[in-house]
Short mmCIF file of C-alpha atoms in Angstrom, two decimals:
data_model
loop_
_atom_site.label_atom_id
_atom_site.label_comp_id
_atom_site.label_asym_id
_atom_site.label_seq_id
_atom_site.Cartn_x
_atom_site.Cartn_y
_atom_site.Cartn_z
CA MET A 1 205.18 221.12 222.08
CA ARG A 2 204.71 220.23 226.54
CA THR A 3 201.69 219.92 228.23
CA ALA A 4 200.40 221.72 231.22
CA ASP A 5 202.00 217.82 233.48
CA GLY A 6 205.64 218.55 231.37
CA GLY A 7 205.49 215.98 228.82
CA GLU A 8 205.57 216.15 225.10
CA LEU A 9 202.85 216.21 222.17
CA ALA A 10 203.61 213.39 219.85
CA GLY A 11 205.08 213.98 216.17
CA ALA A 12 205.92 217.77 217.55
CA SER A 13 208.51 219.81 215.18
CA PRO A 14 212.94 219.29 216.41
CA PRO A 15 213.78 221.92 217.95
CA ALA A 16 214.98 224.82 215.81
CA GLY A 17 218.33 224.27 213.68
CA ARG A 18 218.08 221.15 214.56
CA ALA A 19 218.41 218.57 211.24
CA ASP A 20 216.48 214.85 212.40
CA GLY A 21 220.38 213.68 212.64
CA GLY A 22 220.09 216.05 215.74
CA SER A 23 223.19 218.11 213.34
CA PRO A 24 222.56 222.28 213.11
CA VAL A 25 221.80 223.03 210.03
CA GLY A 26 222.27 226.22 210.16
CA SER A 27 226.70 225.17 210.83
CA GLU A 28 225.88 223.05 207.07
CA ARG A 29 224.69 225.91 204.73
CA THR A 30 227.81 228.21 206.46
CA GLU A 31 230.38 224.82 204.98
CA VAL A 32 228.12 224.46 202.18
CA ARG A 33 228.53 228.88 201.45
CA LYS A 34 232.53 228.47 202.72
CA ARG A 35 233.19 226.07 199.10
CA GLN A 36 231.11 228.24 197.20
CA MET A 37 232.64 231.49 197.72
CA PRO A 38 236.15 230.78 195.55
CA ALA A 39 234.51 229.71 192.88
CA ALA A 40 232.00 232.43 192.65
CA GLN A 41 235.12 235.04 193.10
CA GLU A 42 237.23 233.14 190.57
CA THR A 43 233.81 233.72 187.74
CA THR A 44 232.66 237.00 188.39
CA GLY A 45 235.46 239.19 189.57
CA PRO A 46 234.68 242.89 190.87
CA ALA A 47 231.10 244.75 190.92
CA PRO A 48 231.15 247.70 188.44
CA GLY A 49 232.39 250.94 190.29
CA GLN A 50 234.99 248.66 193.02
CA HIS A 51 238.32 249.90 192.25
CA GLY A 52 240.86 247.41 193.22
CA ALA A 53 244.47 246.62 193.97
CA GLY A 54 245.16 245.50 190.20
CA SER A 55 241.81 246.54 187.87
CA ARG A 56 243.00 250.21 187.32
CA GLY A 57 243.32 248.62 183.51
CA SER A 58 239.87 247.11 183.33
CA ASN A 59 236.88 248.20 182.09
CA ALA A 60 234.73 248.59 184.85
CA CYS A 61 236.50 252.05 185.64
CA CYS A 62 234.51 253.50 182.73
CA PHE A 63 231.93 253.81 185.33
CA CYS A 64 232.93 255.92 187.32
CA TRP A 65 233.61 259.40 186.22
CA CYS A 66 234.75 260.68 189.13
CA CYS A 67 236.95 263.86 189.43
CA CYS A 68 239.26 260.65 191.40
CA CYS A 69 239.41 258.36 188.60
CA SER A 70 242.48 257.36 187.44
CA CYS A 71 241.38 255.37 184.65
CA SER A 72 242.00 256.66 180.92
CA CYS A 73 238.28 256.85 179.93
CA LEU A 74 238.97 260.74 180.76
CA THR A 75 241.57 261.42 178.42
CA VAL A 76 239.77 259.61 175.65
CA ARG A 77 236.31 261.72 175.92
CA ASN A 78 238.37 264.49 175.71
CA GLN A 79 240.73 264.14 172.91
CA GLU A 80 237.80 263.53 171.39
CA GLU A 81 235.51 267.01 172.30
CA GLN A 82 238.91 268.38 170.48
CA ARG A 83 238.65 266.72 167.60
CA PRO A 84 235.97 268.97 166.09
CA ARG A 85 237.82 272.39 167.60
CA ARG A 86 241.62 270.64 165.75
CA ALA A 87 239.92 270.52 162.53
CA SER A 88 238.16 273.31 162.24
CA HIS A 89 241.10 275.17 163.59
CA GLU A 90 242.98 272.86 160.59
CA LEU A 91 240.88 274.32 158.08
CA ARG A 92 240.74 278.18 158.79
CA ARG A 93 245.13 277.96 158.87
CA GLU A 94 245.16 276.12 155.24
CA ASP A 95 242.31 278.57 153.08
CA LEU A 96 244.95 281.11 154.26
CA PRO A 97 246.29 282.94 151.50
CA THR A 98 249.74 284.05 151.19
CA CYS A 99 251.16 287.35 152.34
CA GLU A 100 251.26 290.37 150.32
CA GLU A 101 254.38 291.11 149.26
CA SER A 102 256.35 293.91 150.50
CA PRO A 103 260.23 294.67 151.10
CA SER A 104 261.38 295.13 154.22
CA PRO A 105 259.56 297.48 156.38
CA THR A 106 262.15 300.15 157.67
CA LEU A 107 263.09 302.16 161.15
CA GLU A 108 261.02 304.84 160.50
CA GLU A 109 257.55 303.44 158.65
CA VAL A 110 257.81 300.74 161.10
CA SER A 111 258.11 303.36 164.11
CA ALA A 112 255.30 305.55 162.41
CA TRP A 113 252.87 302.57 163.05
CA ALA A 114 252.41 303.77 166.61
CA GLN A 115 250.87 307.07 166.11
CA SER A 116 247.52 305.71 164.05
CA PHE A 117 246.09 302.50 162.86
CA ASP A 118 245.57 303.96 160.03
CA LYS A 119 249.39 303.77 159.11
CA VAL A 120 249.86 300.34 159.79
CA MET A 121 246.93 299.68 157.38
CA LEU A 122 248.01 302.30 154.34
CA THR A 123 251.02 300.20 153.14
CA PRO A 124 251.61 295.95 153.07
CA ALA A 125 254.50 295.64 155.22
CA GLY A 126 252.42 297.65 158.06
CA ARG A 127 249.49 295.20 157.37
CA ASN A 128 251.68 292.10 157.01
CA ALA A 129 252.59 292.50 160.83
CA PHE A 130 249.61 293.51 161.87
CA ARG A 131 248.01 289.84 160.18
CA GLU A 132 250.69 287.69 161.65
CA PHE A 133 250.01 289.47 165.58
CA LEU A 134 246.43 288.42 164.66
CA ARG A 135 246.88 285.42 164.15
CA THR A 136 248.81 284.46 167.13
CA GLU A 137 244.89 285.82 168.30
CA PHE A 138 243.08 283.76 166.64
CA SER A 139 241.52 286.47 164.29
CA GLU A 140 243.41 287.04 161.33
CA GLU A 141 239.88 286.62 159.66
CA ASN A 142 239.46 290.27 160.10
CA MET A 143 242.02 291.25 158.08
CA LEU A 144 241.63 288.32 155.37
CA PHE A 145 237.82 289.70 154.71
CA TRP A 146 239.20 293.18 155.13
CA MET A 147 242.09 292.63 151.90
CA ALA A 148 239.00 290.36 150.39
CA CYS A 149 236.62 293.60 150.19
CA GLU A 150 239.82 295.97 149.13
CA GLU A 151 239.96 293.56 145.86
CA LEU A 152 236.45 293.54 145.08
CA LYS A 153 236.46 296.77 144.93
CA LYS A 154 238.70 296.83 142.02
CA GLU A 155 236.49 294.41 139.88
CA ALA A 156 234.21 295.88 136.66
CA ASN A 157 233.52 293.03 135.77
CA LYS A 158 230.03 291.81 136.55
CA THR A 159 230.63 288.38 135.96
CA ILE A 160 233.94 288.54 137.97
CA ILE A 161 232.28 290.32 141.07
CA GLU A 162 229.07 288.01 141.24
CA GLU A 163 230.99 284.84 141.79
CA LYS A 164 233.73 287.39 143.86
CA ALA A 165 231.20 288.37 146.14
CA ARG A 166 229.29 284.69 146.83
CA THR A 167 233.13 283.42 147.17
CA ILE A 168 233.42 286.58 150.17
CA TYR A 169 230.05 285.59 151.81
CA GLU A 170 231.07 282.21 151.85
CA ASP A 171 234.37 282.62 153.15
CA TYR A 172 233.67 285.34 156.11
CA ILE A 173 229.92 286.89 155.83
CA SER A 174 227.85 282.54 156.88
CA ILE A 175 227.66 280.67 160.49
CA LEU A 176 228.80 277.83 159.03
CA SER A 177 232.15 278.98 157.69
CA PRO A 178 234.32 278.61 160.90
CA LYS A 179 236.18 282.24 158.74
CA GLU A 180 233.01 283.95 160.32
CA VAL A 181 233.92 287.12 161.10
CA SER A 182 230.98 289.10 164.17
CA LEU A 183 229.04 291.37 161.93
CA ASP A 184 225.39 292.82 164.23
CA SER A 185 222.63 291.86 162.56
CA ARG A 186 221.47 295.24 160.42
CA VAL A 187 224.94 294.64 158.32
CA ARG A 188 223.95 290.79 157.54
CA GLU A 189 220.34 291.71 156.57
CA VAL A 190 221.70 294.34 154.11
CA ILE A 191 223.95 292.16 153.22
CA ASN A 192 221.38 288.83 152.03
CA ARG A 193 218.90 291.66 150.42
CA ASN A 194 221.32 292.20 147.87
CA MET A 195 223.99 289.08 147.92
CA GLY A 196 220.57 288.69 144.77
CA GLU A 197 222.78 291.09 142.47
CA PRO A 198 225.42 292.30 144.71
CA SER A 199 227.92 294.96 143.58
CA GLN A 200 231.63 295.21 144.64
CA HIS A 201 230.82 297.43 147.40
CA ILE A 202 228.34 295.82 149.05
CA PHE A 203 230.59 294.44 151.78
CA ASP A 204 231.49 297.80 152.62
CA ASP A 205 229.90 298.46 155.82
CA ALA A 206 231.16 294.88 157.14
CA GLN A 207 233.73 296.44 156.05
CA LEU A 208 234.75 299.33 157.93
CA GLN A 209 232.70 297.36 160.11
CA ILE A 210 235.25 295.05 161.41
CA TYR A 211 237.51 298.35 160.51
CA THR A 212 236.78 299.13 163.33
CA LEU A 213 237.37 295.81 165.11
CA MET A 214 241.02 296.05 164.87
CA HIS A 215 241.65 299.59 165.63
CA ARG A 216 239.59 299.08 169.00
CA ASP A 217 240.62 295.75 169.75
CA SER A 218 243.81 294.40 168.08
CA TYR A 219 245.81 297.63 167.31
CA PRO A 220 246.63 298.41 171.14
CA ARG A 221 247.01 295.52 171.45
CA PHE A 222 249.60 294.64 169.05
CA MET A 223 251.08 298.84 169.75
CA ASN A 224 252.07 296.43 173.16
CA SER A 225 253.23 292.75 171.67
CA ALA A 226 256.54 291.05 171.89
CA LEU A 227 255.90 291.00 168.02
CA TYR A 228 256.35 295.05 167.65
CA LYS A 229 258.78 295.47 170.06
CA ASP A 230 261.01 292.87 168.52
CA LEU A 231 261.00 294.10 165.38
CA LEU A 232 260.92 297.95 166.49
CA GLN A 233 264.33 296.58 168.32
CA SER A 234 266.35 294.94 165.15
CA LEU A 235 265.81 297.26 163.34
CA SER A 236 267.19 299.61 164.75
CA GLU A 237 270.06 297.98 166.35
CA LYS A 238 271.00 297.61 162.31
CA SER A 239 270.23 300.93 162.41
CA VAL A 240 273.51 301.91 165.25
CA GLU A 241 275.25 299.52 162.98
CA ALA A 242 274.88 300.78 159.76
#
């Protein structure tokens, strides 16, 4: 600090930016930082969330969930989300019973299927062909449930009726089953009330509802499907050759 006459007070601090030896303090700090930076870069590496040219395979990409991320984290995540669905689908296929035994359908029989849904469901050959189509739409449980109800109606032994009714309930009515069929709440309530003492007709309303669903929803698509058209064409060609 200078006095009024231009002198300097004793003990005044040197100008900012200079030490006692006259060397600039700022330049010394800059040199120290330059020496420290390489060592810090070697130990810390790139910050999480930053993608360098060679860091795509590192764990840093796990912090980025944007759609442009090319790491494998999203692939692994998608695979994990698909596992429950795949397991459910595999369970359904493993539990499927074998098709009904039947002779090969004739051209007249296959042609009659186009007349009404009742004619499809009338013979084992028609049910097998329609069931094969339902399998492609992942709705085969509708046919399986209808067939199980038909088998239940043939039973007369009370013990066997109770066992089969409980099996049908667990396989197709329970909301915990992967093969659950689509029924309205009224039908479900009636079944639940009667499960204490089931009869061979306990599922009649549910069976009719599923039959109607297949008739209105799946049957028209079956008639326009490649499966039906190919079968009809194959039988027509064999008939001409004969």
